[in-house]
XYZ file of C-alpha atoms in Angstrom:
396
model
C -43.132 162.386 138.981
C -42.990 165.298 141.402
C -41.828 167.561 138.539
C -44.888 166.667 136.433
C -47.200 167.239 139.416
C -45.787 170.710 140.168
C -45.754 171.680 136.497
C -49.307 170.486 135.934
C -50.738 172.272 138.967
C -48.916 175.527 138.045
C -50.264 175.381 134.512
C -53.847 174.747 135.740
C -53.711 177.765 138.079
C -52.206 179.897 135.292
C -55.019 179.029 132.860
C -57.625 179.420 135.582
C -56.352 182.908 136.422
C -56.715 183.949 132.812
C -60.381 183.021 132.604
C -61.304 184.288 136.081
C -60.183 187.806 135.193
C -63.123 189.912 133.926
C -62.877 190.478 130.217
C -65.312 193.420 130.335
C -65.713 196.247 132.838
C -68.733 196.033 135.172
C -70.646 198.685 133.256
C -70.534 196.648 130.064
C -71.515 193.292 131.487
C -75.246 193.319 130.781
C -75.389 190.377 128.422
C -72.510 191.472 126.262
C -69.976 188.893 125.128
C -66.626 189.368 123.419
C -66.091 187.563 120.110
C -63.925 184.486 120.190
C -61.227 186.354 118.311
C -60.876 188.961 121.048
C -60.771 186.244 123.692
C -57.979 184.440 121.851
C -56.093 187.689 121.263
C -56.174 188.406 125.017
C -54.940 184.896 125.762
C -52.187 185.189 123.133
C -50.999 188.481 124.578
C -50.765 187.069 128.111
C -48.895 183.976 126.959
C -46.491 185.954 124.771
C -45.664 188.327 127.616
C -44.942 185.409 129.933
C -42.461 183.628 127.648
C -40.805 186.473 125.759
C -38.003 186.728 128.321
C -37.108 183.090 127.777
C -37.010 183.588 124.024
C -34.712 186.616 124.315
C -31.968 184.458 125.799
C -32.405 181.520 123.447
C -34.857 178.979 122.133
C -37.478 178.123 124.734
C -37.764 174.617 126.152
C -41.203 173.515 127.275
C -41.779 171.330 130.381
C -42.069 168.109 128.366
C -38.662 168.737 126.807
C -37.108 169.452 130.208
C -38.531 166.252 131.598
C -36.926 164.334 128.756
C -33.492 165.738 129.560
C -33.712 165.169 133.293
C -35.113 161.623 133.260
C -32.880 160.411 130.387
C -35.424 157.778 129.155
C -34.659 154.830 126.970
C -34.700 155.221 123.197
C -38.022 153.385 123.044
C -39.731 155.840 125.393
C -37.880 158.845 123.914
C -39.683 158.395 120.589
C -43.007 158.655 122.373
C -41.962 161.850 124.188
C -40.607 163.451 121.008
C -44.087 163.430 119.545
C -45.423 165.308 122.573
C -42.647 167.948 122.614
C -43.928 171.420 121.796
C -42.347 174.006 119.515
C -42.801 177.735 119.141
C -44.007 177.047 115.612
C -46.951 175.108 117.105
C -48.336 178.393 118.439
C -51.039 180.148 116.397
C -49.763 182.819 114.058
C -51.182 185.652 116.174
C -49.473 184.433 119.351
C -46.150 183.916 117.555
C -46.309 187.417 116.079
C -47.001 188.925 119.521
C -43.934 187.140 120.886
C -41.595 188.200 118.074
C -42.745 191.828 118.322
C -41.539 191.926 121.927
C -38.112 190.471 121.321
C -34.965 192.580 121.464
C -32.563 192.609 118.482
C -30.498 189.948 120.258
C -33.610 187.863 120.839
C -34.614 188.115 117.187
C -31.140 187.030 116.132
C -31.237 184.058 118.500
C -34.619 183.010 117.163
C -33.449 183.420 113.571
C -30.781 180.804 114.237
C -33.298 178.101 115.167
C -34.700 177.078 111.779
C -35.417 178.407 108.293
C -39.050 179.201 109.102
C -38.158 181.403 112.076
C -35.220 182.894 110.192
C -37.578 184.086 107.472
C -39.856 185.712 110.046
C -37.158 187.199 112.283
C -35.227 188.871 109.453
C -38.261 190.634 107.991
C -38.374 194.444 107.919
C -41.627 194.381 109.891
C -39.897 193.413 113.147
C -36.682 195.430 112.627
C -38.195 198.773 111.674
C -39.217 199.510 115.284
C -35.737 198.684 116.626
C -34.166 200.869 113.939
C -36.286 203.862 114.911
C -35.824 203.379 118.652
C -32.027 203.221 118.629
C -30.934 205.059 115.499
C -33.875 207.284 114.550
C -32.495 210.348 116.335
C -29.162 210.444 114.486
C -29.926 208.723 111.176
C -31.527 210.926 108.542
C -32.256 210.848 104.799
C -28.609 211.609 104.003
C -27.404 208.525 105.883
C -30.082 206.386 104.237
C -29.030 207.578 100.783
C -25.416 206.787 101.674
C -26.422 203.266 102.716
C -28.381 202.712 99.492
C -25.363 203.813 97.471
C -23.135 201.605 99.610
C -25.080 198.405 98.954
C -25.803 199.259 95.293
C -22.131 199.653 94.416
C -21.270 196.340 96.041
C -24.067 194.496 94.278
C -22.597 195.608 90.962
C -19.011 194.621 91.699
C -17.237 191.790 89.898
C -16.648 188.294 91.224
C -13.449 189.132 93.109
C -15.008 192.132 94.816
C -18.147 190.103 95.346
C -16.096 187.719 97.459
C -14.999 190.677 99.570
C -18.647 191.705 99.906
C -19.551 188.269 101.254
C -16.627 188.595 103.629
C -18.001 191.926 104.846
C -21.418 190.389 105.474
C -19.738 187.546 107.363
C -17.781 190.087 109.440
C -20.859 191.916 110.726
C -22.674 188.640 111.316
C -19.927 187.114 113.456
C -19.821 190.125 115.773
C -21.538 189.531 119.108
C -24.489 189.071 119.565
C -25.079 188.000 115.960
C -22.641 185.087 115.859
C -25.308 182.615 114.811
C -25.268 184.085 111.298
C -21.520 183.615 110.999
C -21.932 179.928 111.845
C -24.553 179.559 109.147
C -22.338 181.280 106.620
C -19.674 178.656 107.226
C -22.112 175.965 106.055
C -23.836 177.397 102.981
C -24.894 173.978 101.696
C -26.763 173.103 104.865
C -28.704 176.322 105.342
C -29.930 179.181 103.245
C -27.784 181.867 104.865
C -27.573 184.935 102.695
C -28.637 187.926 104.760
C -30.594 190.360 102.528
C -28.161 193.252 102.160
C -30.940 195.725 101.400
C -33.019 194.789 104.452
C -33.460 196.892 107.576
C -31.844 194.117 109.617
C -28.725 194.271 107.458
C -28.534 198.035 107.920
C -29.053 197.694 111.670
C -26.221 195.162 111.904
C -23.912 197.353 109.833
C -24.522 200.287 112.184
C -24.416 198.212 115.365
C -21.053 196.657 114.545
C -19.515 199.989 113.513
C -18.633 198.686 110.065
C -20.686 201.329 108.256
C -19.612 204.980 108.567
C -22.650 207.224 108.264
C -22.953 211.003 107.782
C -24.248 213.054 110.715
C -23.425 216.234 112.605
C -21.545 216.660 115.914
C -22.083 219.452 118.435
C -19.010 221.146 119.983
C -16.550 219.134 117.927
C -13.119 218.000 119.101
C -14.180 217.389 122.709
C -15.697 220.827 123.166
C -12.680 222.807 121.941
C -13.198 226.455 122.812
C -12.996 227.395 119.135
C -16.072 225.291 118.349
C -18.421 226.011 121.282
C -22.086 226.139 120.265
C -21.382 224.894 116.761
C -22.345 221.763 114.875
C -20.143 220.274 112.138
C -20.621 217.548 109.569
C -18.722 214.323 110.132
C -18.659 210.618 109.320
C -19.357 208.470 112.352
C -18.777 204.858 113.335
C -20.371 203.244 116.389
C -18.262 201.469 119.005
C -20.485 198.841 120.705
C -17.908 198.223 123.438
C -18.069 201.796 124.787
C -21.484 202.840 123.415
C -19.836 205.907 121.867
C -18.791 206.992 118.369
C -15.666 207.821 116.431
C -15.974 210.908 114.239
C -13.999 211.873 111.135
C -14.276 215.557 110.203
C -13.622 216.915 106.694
C -10.125 218.430 106.287
C -9.785 222.166 106.957
C -7.752 223.533 104.083
C -4.317 221.956 104.261
C -4.961 220.459 107.675
C -5.357 216.706 107.823
C -8.685 215.109 108.600
C -9.470 215.487 112.304
C -10.531 212.351 114.204
C -12.330 212.345 117.544
C -13.126 209.301 119.702
C -15.625 208.856 122.529
C -18.359 211.050 121.023
C -21.507 210.673 123.141
C -25.014 210.150 121.734
C -26.288 213.517 122.984
C -23.719 215.364 120.844
C -24.961 213.859 117.579
C -27.862 214.771 115.338
C -29.095 213.953 111.861
C -28.405 216.823 109.413
C -31.529 219.038 109.437
C -30.923 220.141 105.837
C -29.403 218.328 102.901
C -26.577 220.789 102.206
C -23.012 219.717 101.453
C -20.643 221.257 104.063
C -18.708 223.219 101.421
C -21.831 224.668 99.759
C -23.921 227.696 100.720
C -27.339 226.896 102.156
C -30.205 228.683 100.404
C -31.839 230.847 103.097
C -35.633 230.957 102.852
C -36.441 232.578 106.199
C -34.830 236.022 105.915
C -38.108 237.903 105.471
C -39.510 236.158 108.571
C -36.723 237.037 111.001
C -37.684 239.125 114.047
C -35.663 240.156 117.116
C -35.551 237.277 119.574
C -35.820 234.541 116.944
C -33.419 231.619 117.316
C -31.302 230.771 114.297
C -28.437 228.656 113.009
C -26.026 230.200 110.528
C -23.253 228.728 108.436
C -19.794 230.029 109.242
C -16.278 229.116 108.144
C -12.869 230.543 108.874
C -11.892 230.875 105.216
C -13.145 229.613 101.870
C -11.015 226.471 101.993
C -12.785 225.303 105.140
C -16.156 223.526 105.328
C -19.101 225.316 106.908
C -20.257 224.617 110.436
C -23.653 225.566 111.872
C -23.499 228.110 114.710
C -26.253 229.022 117.149
C -27.409 232.626 117.583
C -30.426 234.897 118.030
C -31.762 237.827 116.024
C -30.933 241.110 117.749
C -31.982 244.754 117.472
C -30.394 247.417 115.300
C -28.226 250.038 116.976
C -30.903 252.633 116.223
C -33.531 250.599 118.143
C -33.889 250.735 121.920
C -35.426 247.272 122.073
C -38.942 248.452 122.939
C -41.281 245.974 121.247
C -44.052 248.518 120.891
C -41.927 250.775 118.689
C -39.455 248.241 117.226
C -39.304 248.117 113.422
C -36.175 246.022 113.040
C -38.094 243.268 111.216
C -38.859 245.654 108.327
C -35.269 246.833 107.887
C -33.091 245.540 105.040
C -30.348 244.566 107.513
C -30.542 241.803 110.130
C -28.467 241.819 113.324
C -27.324 238.429 114.591
C -26.084 238.016 118.161
C -23.931 235.223 119.551
C -24.364 235.680 123.276
C -21.981 232.916 124.225
C -19.280 235.552 123.611
C -18.591 238.443 125.942
C -19.920 241.898 125.138
C -17.330 243.699 123.041
C -15.934 240.537 121.481
C -15.570 240.741 117.709
C -17.567 237.493 117.498
C -20.520 238.863 119.498
C -22.483 240.486 116.640
C -22.760 240.269 112.875
C -24.968 242.049 110.344
C -26.249 240.501 107.123
C -28.437 241.705 104.288
C -32.031 240.547 104.399
C -32.734 240.909 100.665
C -29.382 240.185 99.015
C -27.776 237.830 101.481
C -25.082 235.594 100.087
C -21.820 234.662 101.733
C -20.574 237.684 103.642
C -17.361 238.304 105.569
C -13.584 238.477 105.227
C -10.449 236.514 106.045
C -10.148 238.195 109.448
C -13.640 237.591 110.820
C -14.601 234.573 108.759
C -17.465 234.117 106.303
C -21.159 233.886 107.181
C -23.330 231.720 104.960
C -26.906 230.484 104.892
C -29.382 230.905 107.741
C -32.118 228.598 109.014
C -34.688 229.726 111.558
C -35.379 227.381 114.477
C -39.083 226.738 115.034
C -38.844 223.532 117.048
C -38.543 224.119 120.832
C -36.606 220.856 121.175
C -33.899 222.147 118.832
C -33.601 225.382 120.801
C -33.496 223.516 124.101
C -30.740 221.266 122.823
C -28.532 224.247 121.986
C -29.121 225.804 125.412
C -28.039 222.596 127.152
C -24.635 223.012 125.460
C -24.181 226.564 126.724
C -20.648 227.140 128.095
C -20.219 227.768 131.818
C -18.249 230.981 131.161
C -18.603 233.563 128.407
C -16.078 233.191 125.588
C -13.635 235.873 124.510
């Protein structure tokens, strides 16, 4: 009895506080009234904010349901209470949508395990697109998306025996915490409709989150910042480790060397490939005529022609015949472009390189390596990211 009294009084004060709050600012009060829709939208937003936390940890239980559990009534009275028990599905569509939009991926998965109606809502692309962008948008690009589309397309076309393996793969990612509810449903296919849409955003999110899907990206300062790769960025295949919140990277083989594998790669060392160029192919440079001293660039470089290209950071420098005075500098109109890599000490053979502005292809030799395509950096965020990786001491 005391429980009902406290619950009822709390609910009355909660509702009262909603309607006592001014819905319009003082300057707009002169006879103006909000439409009923706006009033209900405000109420829905306040309610959804209040109960979203409960939904994130599991299916919410309303006061009437709690009273049933605590009082343990007889079967005769239980039937009466069951009719009064509330469900999330009893909420208006607008309020339910506001709640689901504020759920975390774990909360959406918990809600999807409640019933078929909520499963249909919680697995829709509408709710998962925001989570995909927030967590993976910075390192997942068009190349990774194309790889995922190819991945699911090939498995859809496999025969019955391989199809069984595909279902096993889906079950694997669904039984990984915190998505274990899907694995339980997959064990009882006759009782529930359980097939997770493999081409949905939720399916892709789960594949990335569990580390089952290796996606293409690029890693700064590969192999734990090895001195031979400082201020470079190399293509790799990455797999996420949810236990450590880091990645494992597999780099393409260098000539006869075996594939290099690096563990513990942090988020800040990963980016989506800025251009869709295969690591063994020359990038088509389209910025050569627009290069001026002081411009920031990335250039492909590889040790020999059996190696894949990596992208290396540098700046456009002045010709030897120029004193660097901007008022008289004409380096931008010369057929040759000087590139400087200031992470190396003055006098180092890696400090400067010269390439042709009009006929630039791959240039270099087996001793100094081969320089490939160039891309000019216009985005200040890209430039800032390179500078944050600057070595503490100049390299030899």
